[in-house]
Short mmCIF file of C-alpha atoms and ligand atoms in Angstrom, two decimals:
data_model
loop_
_atom_site.label_atom_id
_atom_site.label_comp_id
_atom_site.label_asym_id
_atom_site.label_seq_id
_atom_site.Cartn_x
_atom_site.Cartn_y
_atom_site.Cartn_z
CA MET A 1 -65.19 150.15 -32.44
CA LYS A 2 -65.31 149.88 -28.50
CA THR A 3 -62.83 152.06 -26.74
CA ALA A 4 -60.69 151.51 -23.65
CA ILE A 5 -58.80 153.98 -21.51
CA ILE A 6 -55.49 152.91 -19.66
CA VAL A 7 -54.53 154.61 -16.58
CA GLY A 8 -50.73 154.67 -16.34
CA ALA A 9 -48.03 153.35 -18.55
CA GLY A 10 -46.38 150.92 -16.26
CA MET A 11 -45.35 147.74 -17.66
CA GLY A 12 -48.93 146.06 -16.67
CA GLY A 13 -50.68 148.95 -18.60
CA LEU A 14 -48.53 149.02 -21.33
CA ALA A 15 -48.79 145.28 -21.83
CA THR A 16 -52.94 145.59 -21.76
CA ALA A 17 -52.75 148.47 -24.02
CA ALA A 18 -51.05 146.34 -26.58
CA ARG A 19 -53.17 143.40 -26.11
CA LEU A 20 -56.49 145.33 -26.32
CA ALA A 21 -55.42 147.43 -29.22
CA LYS A 22 -54.33 144.26 -31.14
CA ALA A 23 -57.93 142.98 -30.46
CA GLY A 24 -59.45 145.90 -32.02
CA TYR A 25 -60.07 147.90 -29.29
CA GLU A 26 -59.45 152.22 -29.78
CA VAL A 27 -56.87 152.40 -27.01
CA PHE A 28 -55.94 155.61 -24.88
CA VAL A 29 -53.20 155.58 -22.46
CA PHE A 30 -52.84 158.23 -19.89
CA GLU A 31 -49.53 158.58 -17.59
CA ALA A 32 -49.26 160.99 -15.13
CA ARG A 33 -45.38 161.61 -15.65
CA ASN A 34 -43.07 162.54 -18.43
CA GLN A 35 -42.01 159.06 -19.28
CA ILE A 36 -43.61 155.61 -19.77
CA GLY A 37 -42.38 152.57 -17.82
CA GLY A 38 -43.40 153.43 -14.34
CA ARG A 39 -40.74 151.61 -11.92
CA ILE A 40 -38.99 150.50 -15.02
CA GLY A 41 -37.15 154.15 -14.90
CA GLU A 42 -34.11 155.59 -16.30
CA LEU A 43 -31.53 158.32 -15.05
CA ARG A 44 -28.91 160.10 -17.31
CA ARG A 45 -26.43 162.26 -15.60
CA ASN A 46 -22.94 163.61 -16.59
CA GLY A 47 -22.47 160.99 -19.53
CA TYR A 48 -23.71 157.85 -17.23
CA ARG A 49 -26.84 155.86 -17.57
CA PHE A 50 -28.63 154.32 -14.69
CA ASP A 51 -31.56 152.09 -14.51
CA THR A 52 -33.47 153.27 -11.69
CA GLY A 53 -35.78 150.10 -10.77
CA PRO A 54 -35.64 146.75 -11.92
CA THR A 55 -32.37 145.46 -13.39
CA LEU A 56 -32.86 141.55 -13.34
CA LEU A 57 -35.30 140.18 -16.31
CA MET A 58 -36.12 136.72 -15.38
CA MET A 59 -38.64 134.14 -16.39
CA LEU A 60 -38.69 135.27 -20.10
CA GLU A 61 -42.09 133.11 -20.83
CA PRO A 62 -44.98 135.97 -20.28
CA LEU A 63 -42.50 138.42 -22.29
CA GLU A 64 -42.31 135.67 -25.03
CA ARG A 65 -45.96 135.00 -24.92
CA LEU A 66 -47.04 138.63 -25.26
CA PHE A 67 -44.69 139.09 -28.20
CA SER A 68 -46.17 136.00 -29.77
CA ASP A 69 -49.72 136.73 -28.97
CA LEU A 70 -49.17 140.25 -30.70
CA HIS A 71 -47.50 138.39 -33.73
CA ARG A 72 -44.16 139.75 -33.24
CA ARG A 73 -40.73 138.33 -32.34
CA VAL A 74 -38.77 139.39 -29.23
CA GLU A 75 -35.47 139.48 -31.28
CA ASP A 76 -36.99 142.08 -33.83
CA TYR A 77 -37.42 144.70 -30.68
CA LEU A 78 -35.01 143.50 -27.79
CA GLU A 79 -31.54 142.17 -27.65
CA LEU A 80 -31.52 140.06 -24.50
CA VAL A 81 -28.34 138.82 -22.91
CA LEU A 82 -27.91 136.05 -20.47
CA ILE A 83 -25.90 137.00 -17.55
CA ASP A 84 -23.59 134.45 -16.45
CA PRO A 85 -22.63 134.67 -13.60
CA SER A 86 -25.84 135.91 -12.71
CA TYR A 87 -24.22 137.69 -9.81
CA ARG A 88 -21.23 137.68 -7.56
CA VAL A 89 -21.85 137.34 -3.97
CA TYR A 90 -20.15 138.69 -0.94
CA PHE A 91 -20.88 137.16 2.33
CA GLY A 92 -20.33 138.49 5.43
CA ASP A 93 -17.52 136.24 6.31
CA GLY A 94 -15.36 137.33 3.45
CA THR A 95 -16.60 134.22 1.12
CA VAL A 96 -16.87 135.75 -2.49
CA PHE A 97 -19.18 133.37 -4.68
CA ASP A 98 -20.31 133.44 -8.34
CA SER A 99 -23.51 132.36 -8.66
CA SER A 100 -24.71 130.79 -12.02
CA PRO A 101 -27.66 129.18 -13.75
CA ASN A 102 -25.07 126.74 -15.36
CA ILE A 103 -25.44 123.78 -13.06
CA ALA A 104 -21.70 122.47 -14.05
CA ARG A 105 -20.19 125.88 -12.77
CA MET A 106 -22.23 125.92 -9.82
CA VAL A 107 -21.22 122.54 -8.83
CA ARG A 108 -17.69 123.43 -9.15
CA GLU A 109 -18.29 126.62 -7.15
CA ILE A 110 -20.02 125.16 -4.26
CA ALA A 111 -17.42 122.14 -4.16
CA ARG A 112 -14.50 124.81 -4.11
CA LYS A 113 -15.84 127.43 -2.12
CA ILE A 114 -18.23 126.01 0.42
CA SER A 115 -17.94 122.08 0.45
CA PRO A 116 -18.36 119.20 -2.12
CA ARG A 117 -20.66 117.69 0.75
CA GLU A 118 -23.31 120.33 -0.22
CA VAL A 119 -23.41 119.37 -4.00
CA PRO A 120 -26.03 116.64 -3.73
CA GLY A 121 -28.43 119.13 -1.72
CA TYR A 122 -28.06 121.86 -4.28
CA LEU A 123 -29.07 119.34 -7.06
CA LYS A 124 -32.01 118.02 -5.32
CA LEU A 125 -33.23 121.46 -4.46
CA MET A 126 -32.92 122.67 -8.08
CA ALA A 127 -34.82 119.37 -9.18
CA ASP A 128 -37.57 119.93 -6.46
CA LEU A 129 -37.75 123.62 -7.33
CA SER A 130 -37.99 123.02 -11.10
CA ALA A 131 -40.79 120.47 -10.60
CA MET A 132 -42.61 122.79 -8.45
CA TYR A 133 -42.43 125.82 -10.76
CA HIS A 134 -43.59 123.99 -13.62
CA ALA A 135 -46.59 122.88 -11.72
CA VAL A 136 -47.46 125.96 -9.80
CA VAL A 137 -47.11 128.48 -12.77
CA PRO A 138 -50.07 127.41 -14.42
CA ALA A 139 -52.49 126.00 -11.55
CA PHE A 140 -51.83 129.11 -9.25
CA VAL A 141 -50.21 131.91 -11.06
CA ARG A 142 -51.64 132.26 -14.68
CA LYS A 143 -54.93 131.71 -13.01
CA GLN A 144 -58.32 133.56 -12.93
CA TYR A 145 -59.67 133.56 -9.48
CA ASP A 146 -63.77 133.93 -9.35
CA SER A 147 -63.87 132.46 -6.03
CA LEU A 148 -61.94 130.60 -3.28
CA ALA A 149 -63.29 127.43 -5.19
CA ASP A 150 -60.64 128.26 -7.87
CA LEU A 151 -57.87 127.72 -5.28
CA PHE A 152 -58.80 124.55 -3.93
CA SER A 153 -59.73 122.28 -6.86
CA PRO A 154 -58.70 118.44 -6.15
CA TYR A 155 -55.85 119.04 -8.45
CA GLN A 156 -54.61 122.21 -6.72
CA VAL A 157 -54.92 120.43 -3.40
CA GLY A 158 -52.79 117.46 -4.73
CA LEU A 159 -50.31 119.97 -5.60
CA LEU A 160 -50.29 121.78 -2.42
CA LEU A 161 -49.76 118.42 -0.37
CA ARG A 162 -47.46 116.94 -2.97
CA HIS A 163 -45.01 119.83 -2.94
CA ARG A 164 -45.78 121.21 0.28
CA LEU A 165 -46.42 124.51 -0.78
CA LEU A 166 -47.25 126.23 2.48
CA ALA A 167 -44.35 125.09 4.17
CA ASN A 168 -41.45 127.65 5.56
CA LEU A 169 -39.25 128.33 2.71
CA TRP A 170 -36.23 129.31 4.84
CA LYS A 171 -36.56 126.15 7.21
CA ARG A 172 -37.06 123.95 4.14
CA VAL A 173 -33.99 125.22 2.12
CA GLY A 174 -32.01 124.59 5.46
CA ARG A 175 -32.86 120.72 4.86
CA TYR A 176 -31.44 120.76 1.44
CA VAL A 177 -28.27 122.68 2.26
CA ARG A 178 -26.62 122.74 5.58
CA ASP A 179 -24.15 125.65 4.77
CA PRO A 180 -25.83 129.06 6.41
CA ARG A 181 -24.24 131.04 3.17
CA LEU A 182 -25.95 128.72 0.89
CA ARG A 183 -29.29 128.86 2.95
CA MET A 184 -29.25 132.63 2.36
CA LEU A 185 -28.17 132.15 -1.44
CA PHE A 186 -30.95 130.00 -2.04
CA SER A 187 -33.73 131.88 -0.12
CA PHE A 188 -33.02 135.72 -0.17
CA GLN A 189 -34.81 136.07 -3.66
CA THR A 190 -37.96 136.77 -1.68
CA MET A 191 -36.60 139.97 -0.97
CA TYR A 192 -37.22 140.82 -4.61
CA LEU A 193 -40.99 140.98 -3.43
CA GLY A 194 -40.28 143.01 -0.29
CA LEU A 195 -40.65 139.39 1.72
CA SER A 196 -38.47 138.20 4.36
CA PRO A 197 -37.30 134.68 3.37
CA LYS A 198 -37.80 133.63 6.99
CA GLU A 199 -41.46 134.45 6.63
CA ALA A 200 -41.99 133.29 3.13
CA LEU A 201 -43.74 130.07 2.07
CA TRP A 202 -42.04 127.47 0.26
CA VAL A 203 -43.85 128.13 -3.18
CA TYR A 204 -41.99 131.20 -3.36
CA GLY A 205 -38.76 129.07 -3.94
CA VAL A 206 -40.22 129.71 -7.65
CA LEU A 207 -38.11 132.84 -7.38
CA THR A 208 -34.70 130.86 -6.53
CA TYR A 209 -35.80 128.65 -9.57
CA MET A 210 -36.34 131.56 -11.92
CA GLU A 211 -33.08 132.98 -10.91
CA SER A 212 -30.69 129.90 -10.44
CA GLY A 213 -32.54 127.48 -12.95
CA GLU A 214 -33.39 129.94 -15.77
CA GLY A 215 -30.89 132.65 -15.16
CA VAL A 216 -30.89 136.49 -15.05
CA TRP A 217 -31.37 138.19 -18.62
CA TYR A 218 -30.55 141.93 -19.42
CA PRO A 219 -32.04 143.69 -22.63
CA ARG A 220 -29.20 145.55 -24.23
CA GLY A 221 -29.65 149.32 -24.00
CA GLY A 222 -31.27 149.08 -20.43
CA MET A 223 -34.12 147.60 -18.81
CA HIS A 224 -36.27 150.55 -20.02
CA LYS A 225 -36.09 149.15 -23.40
CA VAL A 226 -38.55 146.53 -22.41
CA PRO A 227 -41.61 148.85 -21.88
CA HIS A 228 -40.66 150.98 -24.80
CA ALA A 229 -40.66 148.02 -27.08
CA VAL A 230 -44.28 147.09 -25.70
CA ALA A 231 -45.25 150.81 -26.00
CA GLN A 232 -43.93 150.74 -29.53
CA ILE A 233 -46.04 147.59 -30.42
CA ALA A 234 -49.10 148.93 -28.84
CA GLN A 235 -48.61 152.25 -31.14
CA GLU A 236 -48.24 150.11 -34.09
CA GLU A 237 -51.95 148.53 -33.26
CA GLY A 238 -52.93 152.06 -32.90
CA ALA A 239 -52.90 152.92 -29.29
CA ARG A 240 -52.58 156.31 -28.26
CA ILE A 241 -50.13 157.38 -25.19
CA TYR A 242 -50.35 160.80 -23.46
CA LEU A 243 -47.74 161.72 -21.24
CA ASN A 244 -48.14 164.24 -18.29
CA GLN A 245 -51.84 163.52 -18.01
CA ARG A 246 -52.71 162.31 -14.31
CA VAL A 247 -56.19 160.92 -14.07
CA ALA A 248 -58.06 162.22 -11.19
CA GLU A 249 -60.93 159.99 -10.98
CA VAL A 250 -62.46 156.81 -12.63
CA LEU A 251 -66.22 157.82 -13.51
CA VAL A 252 -68.66 155.20 -12.42
CA GLU A 253 -72.51 155.31 -13.36
CA ASN A 254 -74.78 152.62 -12.10
CA GLY A 255 -72.07 150.42 -11.11
CA GLN A 256 -70.22 150.72 -14.31
CA ALA A 257 -66.64 152.39 -15.36
CA VAL A 258 -67.50 155.06 -17.99
CA GLY A 259 -64.49 157.09 -18.33
CA VAL A 260 -62.24 158.87 -16.51
CA ARG A 261 -61.70 162.74 -15.37
CA LEU A 262 -58.21 164.07 -16.05
CA ALA A 263 -56.52 166.28 -13.34
CA SER A 264 -57.13 169.08 -16.05
CA GLY A 265 -60.58 168.44 -15.65
CA GLU A 266 -61.42 166.89 -19.07
CA VAL A 267 -63.82 163.99 -19.09
CA LEU A 268 -63.25 161.22 -21.32
CA ARG A 269 -65.82 158.27 -21.75
CA ALA A 270 -64.93 154.81 -22.83
CA ASP A 271 -66.41 151.22 -22.81
CA VAL A 272 -63.44 149.65 -20.63
CA VAL A 273 -61.16 151.25 -17.93
CA VAL A 274 -57.91 149.72 -16.74
CA ILE A 275 -56.16 150.95 -13.96
CA ASN A 276 -52.48 150.29 -13.68
CA VAL A 277 -51.92 152.64 -10.56
CA ASP A 278 -50.96 150.63 -7.40
CA ALA A 279 -54.15 148.70 -6.18
CA PRO A 280 -54.69 150.40 -2.75
CA THR A 281 -54.02 153.78 -4.25
CA ALA A 282 -56.48 153.26 -7.13
CA TYR A 283 -59.22 152.02 -4.45
CA ARG A 284 -58.52 154.91 -2.13
CA GLU A 285 -58.11 157.53 -4.77
CA LEU A 286 -59.54 156.82 -7.97
CA LEU A 287 -62.55 154.69 -7.52
CA PRO A 288 -65.98 155.27 -5.58
CA PRO A 289 -65.59 154.27 -1.86
CA THR A 290 -65.70 150.24 -1.33
CA ARG A 291 -64.58 148.07 1.42
CA TYR A 292 -61.55 147.76 -0.66
CA ALA A 293 -60.62 151.06 -0.07
CA ARG A 294 -60.78 150.43 3.71
CA ARG A 295 -58.82 147.17 3.53
CA ASN A 296 -55.51 147.56 5.71
CA PHE A 297 -53.16 145.63 3.11
CA LYS A 298 -49.99 144.52 4.47
CA ASN A 299 -47.19 146.15 2.40
CA SER A 300 -44.03 145.22 1.23
CA CYS A 301 -40.59 146.87 2.31
CA SER A 302 -39.33 149.56 0.21
CA ALA A 303 -35.91 150.50 -1.44
CA LEU A 304 -33.46 152.98 -0.64
CA MET A 305 -31.45 153.59 -4.00
CA PHE A 306 -28.06 155.12 -4.71
CA TYR A 307 -26.87 155.90 -8.14
CA ILE A 308 -23.42 156.70 -7.89
CA GLY A 309 -21.06 158.33 -10.91
CA TYR A 310 -17.60 156.48 -9.94
CA THR A 311 -14.48 157.58 -11.66
CA GLU A 312 -12.33 154.75 -11.46
CA PRO A 313 -12.90 150.75 -12.42
CA LEU A 314 -14.12 148.32 -9.85
CA PRO A 315 -12.71 145.37 -11.10
CA HIS A 316 -14.02 143.21 -8.43
CA GLN A 317 -17.68 143.70 -9.26
CA LEU A 318 -19.68 141.96 -11.72
CA HIS A 319 -22.82 143.42 -13.71
CA HIS A 320 -25.03 142.12 -10.63
CA ASN A 321 -23.48 141.72 -6.95
CA VAL A 322 -25.31 140.79 -3.85
CA TYR A 323 -23.58 142.22 -0.41
CA PHE A 324 -25.24 139.92 2.59
CA SER A 325 -24.89 141.49 6.02
CA ARG A 326 -22.42 140.15 8.36
CA ASP A 327 -25.47 138.94 10.31
CA PHE A 328 -28.18 138.01 7.91
CA GLU A 329 -30.88 137.07 10.29
CA GLN A 330 -30.30 140.12 12.38
CA ASN A 331 -30.80 142.11 9.22
CA LEU A 332 -34.19 140.37 8.68
CA TYR A 333 -35.47 140.81 12.08
CA GLU A 334 -34.47 144.68 12.05
CA LEU A 335 -36.01 145.17 8.53
CA PHE A 336 -39.14 142.85 8.64
CA VAL A 337 -39.96 142.82 12.48
CA GLN A 338 -38.67 145.82 13.89
CA ASN A 339 -39.42 148.05 10.76
CA ARG A 340 -36.04 149.83 11.24
CA VAL A 341 -33.02 150.56 8.89
CA PRO A 342 -31.02 147.47 9.41
CA SER A 343 -27.87 148.73 11.35
CA ASP A 344 -25.62 146.46 8.88
CA PRO A 345 -27.91 146.14 5.83
CA SER A 346 -27.68 143.66 3.07
CA PHE A 347 -27.69 145.25 -0.22
CA TYR A 348 -27.42 144.83 -4.03
CA THR A 349 -25.27 146.70 -6.63
CA CYS A 350 -25.51 146.63 -10.31
CA LEU A 351 -23.07 147.93 -13.00
CA SER A 352 -24.73 147.86 -16.43
CA ASN A 353 -21.79 149.25 -17.85
CA ARG A 354 -20.14 145.64 -17.91
CA THR A 355 -22.82 144.81 -20.41
CA ASP A 356 -23.41 148.06 -22.07
CA PRO A 357 -20.08 150.04 -22.03
CA GLN A 358 -21.58 153.08 -23.10
CA ASP A 359 -23.51 153.62 -19.76
CA ALA A 360 -20.54 155.02 -18.15
CA PRO A 361 -17.63 157.49 -19.43
CA ALA A 362 -14.38 155.27 -20.18
CA GLY A 363 -12.57 154.18 -17.19
CA CYS A 364 -15.63 154.88 -14.92
CA GLU A 365 -18.64 152.82 -13.30
CA ASN A 366 -22.28 153.55 -13.29
CA LEU A 367 -23.04 152.17 -9.57
CA TYR A 368 -26.65 151.33 -8.87
CA VAL A 369 -27.09 150.38 -5.06
CA LEU A 370 -30.36 149.07 -3.83
CA VAL A 371 -30.97 148.57 -0.16
CA PRO A 372 -33.98 147.02 1.27
CA VAL A 373 -35.49 149.35 3.85
CA PRO A 374 -38.79 149.99 5.59
CA ASN A 375 -41.55 151.64 3.75
CA LEU A 376 -43.46 154.61 5.30
CA THR A 377 -44.78 152.89 8.04
CA GLY A 378 -41.34 152.40 9.51
CA GLU A 379 -37.90 154.38 10.30
CA ASP A 380 -37.46 157.13 7.99
CA ALA A 381 -35.18 155.75 5.25
CA ARG A 382 -34.24 159.40 4.04
CA ALA A 383 -32.84 160.35 7.47
CA ALA A 384 -30.83 157.24 7.58
CA ALA A 385 -29.53 157.45 4.04
CA PRO A 386 -26.13 159.02 4.93
CA ARG A 387 -25.60 156.39 7.24
CA VAL A 388 -26.42 153.51 4.94
CA LEU A 389 -24.22 155.28 2.32
CA GLU A 390 -21.18 155.00 4.58
CA THR A 391 -21.77 151.13 5.01
CA VAL A 392 -21.89 150.75 1.11
CA ILE A 393 -18.69 152.84 0.50
CA ALA A 394 -16.98 150.62 3.22
CA ARG A 395 -17.97 147.20 1.80
CA VAL A 396 -17.88 148.02 -1.84
CA GLY A 397 -14.45 149.46 -1.12
CA LEU A 398 -15.18 152.96 -2.67
CA LYS A 399 -12.69 155.70 -2.59
CA ARG A 400 -14.51 159.11 -1.68
CA GLU A 401 -12.45 161.13 -4.12
CA ARG A 402 -13.68 159.21 -7.15
CA ILE A 403 -17.21 159.40 -6.40
CA GLN A 404 -18.47 162.04 -8.87
CA PHE A 405 -22.12 162.37 -7.66
CA VAL A 406 -24.60 160.37 -5.62
CA GLU A 407 -28.26 160.54 -6.66
CA THR A 408 -30.48 159.11 -3.80
CA LEU A 409 -34.05 158.07 -4.04
CA THR A 410 -36.25 156.82 -0.93
CA PRO A 411 -39.60 155.49 -0.18
CA HIS A 412 -40.78 159.18 -0.47
CA GLU A 413 -40.17 158.98 -4.22
CA TRP A 414 -41.70 155.55 -4.74
CA GLN A 415 -44.75 156.94 -3.00
CA ALA A 416 -44.79 159.70 -5.57
CA LEU A 417 -45.10 157.02 -8.05
CA GLY A 418 -48.62 156.17 -6.75
CA LEU A 419 -46.91 153.35 -4.41
CA TRP A 420 -49.24 153.37 -1.08
CA GLN A 421 -46.94 153.78 1.95
CA GLY A 422 -43.87 154.27 -0.39
CA ALA A 423 -43.82 150.29 -0.66
CA ALA A 424 -41.47 150.00 -3.69
CA PHE A 425 -42.72 146.33 -4.39
CA GLY A 426 -46.37 146.99 -3.66
CA ILE A 427 -48.45 145.02 -1.27
CA ALA A 428 -46.77 142.13 0.61
CA HIS A 429 -46.94 138.61 -0.57
CA ASN A 430 -48.16 136.89 2.35
CA PHE A 431 -50.80 133.90 2.34
CA PHE A 432 -53.53 136.27 2.61
CA GLN A 433 -52.26 138.73 -0.23
CA SER A 434 -51.58 135.92 -2.80
CA THR A 435 -53.61 133.95 -5.22
CA ALA A 436 -57.28 134.21 -4.73
CA PHE A 437 -56.70 136.46 -1.63
CA ARG A 438 -54.68 139.18 -3.63
CA PRO A 439 -56.75 142.05 -5.37
CA SER A 440 -58.55 140.32 -8.29
CA VAL A 441 -57.76 142.26 -11.87
CA ARG A 442 -61.60 142.63 -11.64
CA THR A 443 -63.18 145.40 -9.41
CA PRO A 444 -66.67 145.82 -8.24
CA PHE A 445 -67.53 147.98 -10.93
CA ARG A 446 -68.42 146.55 -14.41
CA ASN A 447 -66.06 147.40 -17.32
CA CYS A 448 -63.29 148.52 -14.77
CA TYR A 449 -59.82 146.77 -14.13
CA LEU A 450 -57.03 146.79 -12.36
CA VAL A 451 -53.44 145.56 -13.57
CA GLY A 452 -50.24 145.46 -12.16
CA ALA A 453 -47.85 144.28 -9.29
CA SER A 454 -50.43 144.84 -6.36
CA THR A 455 -52.85 142.72 -8.09
CA GLN A 456 -52.99 139.03 -8.99
CA PRO A 457 -50.50 137.20 -9.56
CA GLY A 458 -47.99 139.76 -8.09
CA ASN A 459 -44.91 141.73 -8.11
CA GLY A 460 -42.15 141.67 -10.83
CA ILE A 461 -41.94 142.19 -14.47
CA PRO A 462 -43.29 138.73 -15.39
CA MET A 463 -46.04 138.74 -12.99
CA THR A 464 -47.46 141.88 -14.41
CA LEU A 465 -47.10 140.77 -18.09
CA ILE A 466 -49.38 137.86 -16.71
CA SER A 467 -51.50 140.26 -14.99
CA ALA A 468 -52.19 142.02 -18.44
CA GLU A 469 -52.87 138.67 -19.83
CA LEU A 470 -55.59 137.99 -17.29
CA VAL A 471 -57.07 141.44 -17.82
CA ALA A 472 -57.19 140.91 -21.49
CA GLU A 473 -58.88 137.60 -20.88
CA ARG A 474 -61.55 139.10 -18.70
CA VAL A 475 -62.16 142.19 -21.18
CA LEU A 476 -62.21 140.15 -24.42
CA GLY A 477 -64.32 137.61 -22.78
CA ARG A 478 -62.00 134.43 -23.01
CA ARG A 479 -61.87 131.94 -20.03
CA SER A 480 -58.97 131.30 -18.35
CA ARG A 481 -56.60 128.62 -19.15
CA LYS A 482 -57.79 125.90 -16.75
CA ALA A 483 -55.32 124.12 -14.43
C1 FAD B 1 -36.15 149.19 -7.05
C2 FAD B 1 -36.96 148.20 -7.64
C3 FAD B 1 -36.28 147.00 -8.16
C4 FAD B 1 -36.91 146.20 -9.04
N1 FAD B 1 -36.32 144.91 -9.53
C5 FAD B 1 -36.76 144.30 -9.99
C6 FAD B 1 -36.30 143.40 -10.87
O1 FAD B 1 -35.04 143.08 -10.94
N2 FAD B 1 -36.80 142.50 -11.75
C7 FAD B 1 -38.09 142.41 -11.88
O2 FAD B 1 -38.70 141.80 -12.56
N3 FAD B 1 -38.84 143.26 -11.02
C8 FAD B 1 -38.43 144.47 -10.04
N4 FAD B 1 -39.13 145.27 -9.42
C9 FAD B 1 -40.43 145.33 -9.76
C10 FAD B 1 -41.10 145.72 -11.01
O3 FAD B 1 -40.60 147.07 -11.08
C11 FAD B 1 -42.60 146.10 -10.74
O4 FAD B 1 -43.17 144.99 -10.59
C12 FAD B 1 -43.26 146.52 -12.23
O5 FAD B 1 -42.44 147.24 -12.99
C13 FAD B 1 -44.51 147.14 -11.81
O6 FAD B 1 -45.40 147.38 -12.99
P1 FAD B 1 -46.60 147.76 -12.84
O7 FAD B 1 -47.61 147.43 -14.13
O8 FAD B 1 -47.29 147.41 -11.76
O9 FAD B 1 -46.73 149.52 -13.19
P2 FAD B 1 -45.67 150.71 -12.27
O10 FAD B 1 -44.34 150.54 -12.43
O11 FAD B 1 -46.41 150.77 -10.70
O12 FAD B 1 -46.53 152.08 -12.79
C14 FAD B 1 -47.72 152.61 -12.76
C15 FAD B 1 -47.70 154.00 -13.54
O13 FAD B 1 -48.90 154.36 -13.38
C16 FAD B 1 -48.68 155.90 -13.33
N5 FAD B 1 -49.49 156.48 -12.54
C17 FAD B 1 -49.85 156.49 -11.23
N6 FAD B 1 -50.83 157.37 -10.81
C18 FAD B 1 -51.56 157.66 -11.98
C19 FAD B 1 -52.74 158.81 -12.32
N7 FAD B 1 -53.44 159.24 -11.52
N8 FAD B 1 -52.76 158.78 -13.62
C20 FAD B 1 -52.22 158.27 -14.49
N9 FAD B 1 -50.93 157.67 -14.15
C21 FAD B 1 -50.64 157.34 -13.29
C22 FAD B 1 -47.08 156.10 -12.55
O14 FAD B 1 -46.81 157.24 -13.17
C23 FAD B 1 -46.51 154.82 -13.42
O15 FAD B 1 -46.16 155.29 -14.57
C24 FAD B 1 -38.37 146.40 -8.84
C25 FAD B 1 -39.09 147.31 -8.45
C26 FAD B 1 -38.41 148.40 -7.68
C27 FAD B 1 -39.34 149.30 -7.14
#
C-alpha cells in the first residue's frame, strides 16, 4: 500500500486526503493547530457560536462532485439551506436592497428600488455571465496546466475572444447597468478574492454569477460542518488525522519528496507529500530553496474581523448583509492603491442565528463583521481596529450597552495560520497569478504537490475542492478532463 502525507487540514488538504484514501492510499494528515478546517474556523463564547472565516457556500458542484466521487450523498452528511434573499445591501445613499438568486424577485426589487429601466440590463448581464461561467469553468478552471500551451488552445482563444474575458469587469458591468449602485452590486464580489473590482478582469464576473445566479448556501450547524464532513469521510476511508502536529520540513532526496520532519523532530517517510500550507509559505519555509521561494507574489488584501455578542435583536439585519462605503470608489482607492485602512470602509455582516437560532442566546445576536483591510505590507489594521469598530457601530446602529463582548481578529492572526503577509485570501488573482500563471499543484520536486487557495485554480471553498481534484488526478496518474 502506498502512503501519502498531507501537511495541513484545511479544505484542500482534507479533500485530497479523502480522495487518496478512497483510491487505496494509506493517508496521514498532520495539522499544526488543535482543530481542522484551517480558515473555516469556529469560535464559541458565552453561549454564542461564530463562523470565523467563510460564511457563504457557493458553487455547489465541486462539493457534490467530491461526494459522488467518494460514493457518498451530500445529504447524508450536510443539510444545505439556500439563503434567499442572499443578502441585504445598505448603500451609502440610504437605499436598502435585497439581493436574490430568484430572477423574478430581483426584477421586482430593481424596478422598485432602483429603476425599471435597469431591468433589461440586469437580465442581459445574468445571461452573459451564465454563458461565460459554463464555458470558463471546464476550459480554464478545472484544468491541469503543464505549459502555457494549455492556456492558448484554439478553443480557449476562441472563448477568450467571444466572451472578452480579459476586459475590465468594472467598466463592462457599467455598460449593462447604468446605476452606480447596481454596478457596485454586480462587481464587488471580486473582493471575496481580495481583489478590487476596478482592477479585475471580466472573467471574474463568474463570482457574480455564482452568487446572483446560483445562490448562496449555508450548511446547518455552521460552515465548519463542511470540512468536518469531508474529514469524516476521509477517516471512514482509513485516513488518520493528527492535530497539534506542525510539519517543520518536507524531506527531499534526489529531487523527490520522501517524507516530512515534524516540529517534534520525528521523521516520517511517504511515497507522496501534499502540502496544504499557503503556497508562498510552503516554498519559503518547508521546501528546499527554488526560484519559487524568491518569487515576489502579489498578495490579496486581508480581513479585519469582529465577532460581537449582542444582547438585543437587530431586526433590520438578514443572515448576510453588505454595507457599502458612502464613497465606494474612494474606499477601493484607499484599500487597493494606497494600501491603507479605508477612512469609511465597506464591510459585511453575518448573523448565522437567523438560520441556526441556537448560535446565540434567546433575544441575542451573533454578529460577525468582516472589513477588507490591507495585508501586512500596508497600514496596520490592528492599530486601526478601534476606529473601524466605531464605523461599524454607527452604521449598523448598535447600542454600546448591548455589546456583551467583541473578539477581534487581524491580519497578524491570518499570518499565524501560515498565510504569507497575512493575506487572508492568499495570493492575488491578477492576470499573472491566474490559470497557468498561478502556482501549479505540481512542485519542482517529484511526488510533492501543493493544494489550496494560493494554487491553481484559486481562492474560495469551491476552488480549493477543485485544487484537490487536480492533485488527486496527478497523484493517481489520470489525465485532466480536457476542454
Ligand atoms: C475571512 C475570510 C472569509 C472567507 N469567506 C469565504 C466565503 O464566504 N466563501 C468561500 O468559498 N471562501 C471564503 N474564504 C476563502 C476560504 O476560506 C479559503 O479559500 C479556503 O478555506 C482555503 O482552504 P485551503 O485548502 O487553502 O486551506 P487553509 O484554510 O489555508 O488551511 C491550511 C491549514 O494548514 C495548516 N498548517 C499551516 N502550516 C502548517 C504546518 N507547517 N504543518 C501542519 N499544518 C500547517 C493550518 O493550520 C491550516 O489548518 C474566506 C476566507 C477568509 C479568510
